[in-house]
Amino acid sequence: MACYGKSFKVFAIKSKEEADIFIDYVDADQPNRDDYLYTNDEEFEEVMTYYKEGIRKLEGREYERMSLLQLLEQVEK
């Protein structure tokens, strides 16, 4: 949270065995070239590739969109 902030949006991935347990998360918001100071197109493409790999983790899984703070609150329960 120190790096992204508590309002940073993620997809929290639920356990297949226990639906009330979150086992992983991925960035929810697709990177936007105008939001950051990328040094070149290659750097932006690397960020997009990382985002797409994360989104693929959601396939066939149950997940919820929430902020990092909400995820922390769920994990602490």
XYZ file of C-alpha atoms in Angstrom:
77
model
C 0.000 0.000 0.000
C 2.907 2.324 0.615
C 3.799 2.158 -3.065
C 0.338 2.440 -4.655
C -1.890 3.961 -1.973
C -4.928 2.588 -0.193
C -7.369 3.543 -2.960
C -5.452 1.589 -5.655
C -7.942 -0.754 -7.351
C -7.284 -4.490 -7.623
C -9.072 -7.683 -8.539
C -8.838 -9.855 -5.418
C -8.827 -13.534 -6.406
C -10.761 -15.956 -4.212
C -9.633 -19.413 -3.175
C -11.245 -22.270 -5.093
C -11.682 -24.202 -1.845
C -12.925 -21.400 0.425
C -14.775 -18.561 -1.315
C -14.305 -16.129 1.586
C -10.497 -16.333 1.417
C -8.487 -14.212 -1.013
C -5.284 -15.790 -2.264
C -3.908 -13.257 -4.745
C -4.622 -9.972 -6.462
C -3.873 -8.224 -9.732
C -4.076 -4.612 -10.887
C -7.640 -3.720 -11.857
C -7.027 -0.564 -13.842
C -5.443 -0.840 -17.247
C -2.335 1.331 -17.536
C -2.791 4.551 -19.459
C 0.157 6.033 -21.302
C -0.794 9.544 -20.137
C -0.909 8.637 -16.429
C 2.830 8.042 -16.006
C 6.079 9.333 -17.413
C 7.225 6.375 -19.498
C 10.663 6.860 -20.979
C 9.683 5.172 -24.253
C 7.117 2.941 -25.957
C 9.010 -0.195 -24.939
C 8.674 0.643 -21.249
C 4.926 1.187 -21.636
C 4.573 -2.107 -23.531
C 6.336 -3.924 -20.663
C 3.814 -2.475 -18.215
C 0.922 -3.477 -20.506
C 2.290 -7.026 -20.814
C 2.485 -7.312 -17.018
C -1.110 -6.039 -16.721
C -2.393 -8.516 -19.328
C -0.623 -11.419 -17.594
C -2.375 -10.450 -14.371
C -5.775 -10.259 -16.048
C -5.262 -13.774 -17.469
C -4.990 -15.037 -13.863
C -8.680 -14.174 -13.475
C -9.842 -16.663 -16.109
C -12.000 -19.351 -14.534
C -11.642 -17.805 -11.058
C -13.969 -15.944 -8.734
C -12.774 -12.452 -7.848
C -13.922 -9.090 -6.561
C -12.875 -5.586 -7.571
C -11.863 -3.532 -4.530
C -9.287 -1.124 -3.195
C -6.071 -2.289 -1.550
C -7.442 -1.013 1.768
C -10.595 -3.117 1.389
C -8.466 -6.160 0.564
C -6.338 -5.589 3.662
C -9.492 -5.331 5.784
C -10.767 -8.642 4.325
C -7.457 -10.389 4.959
C -7.329 -9.156 8.562
C -10.759 -10.668 9.397
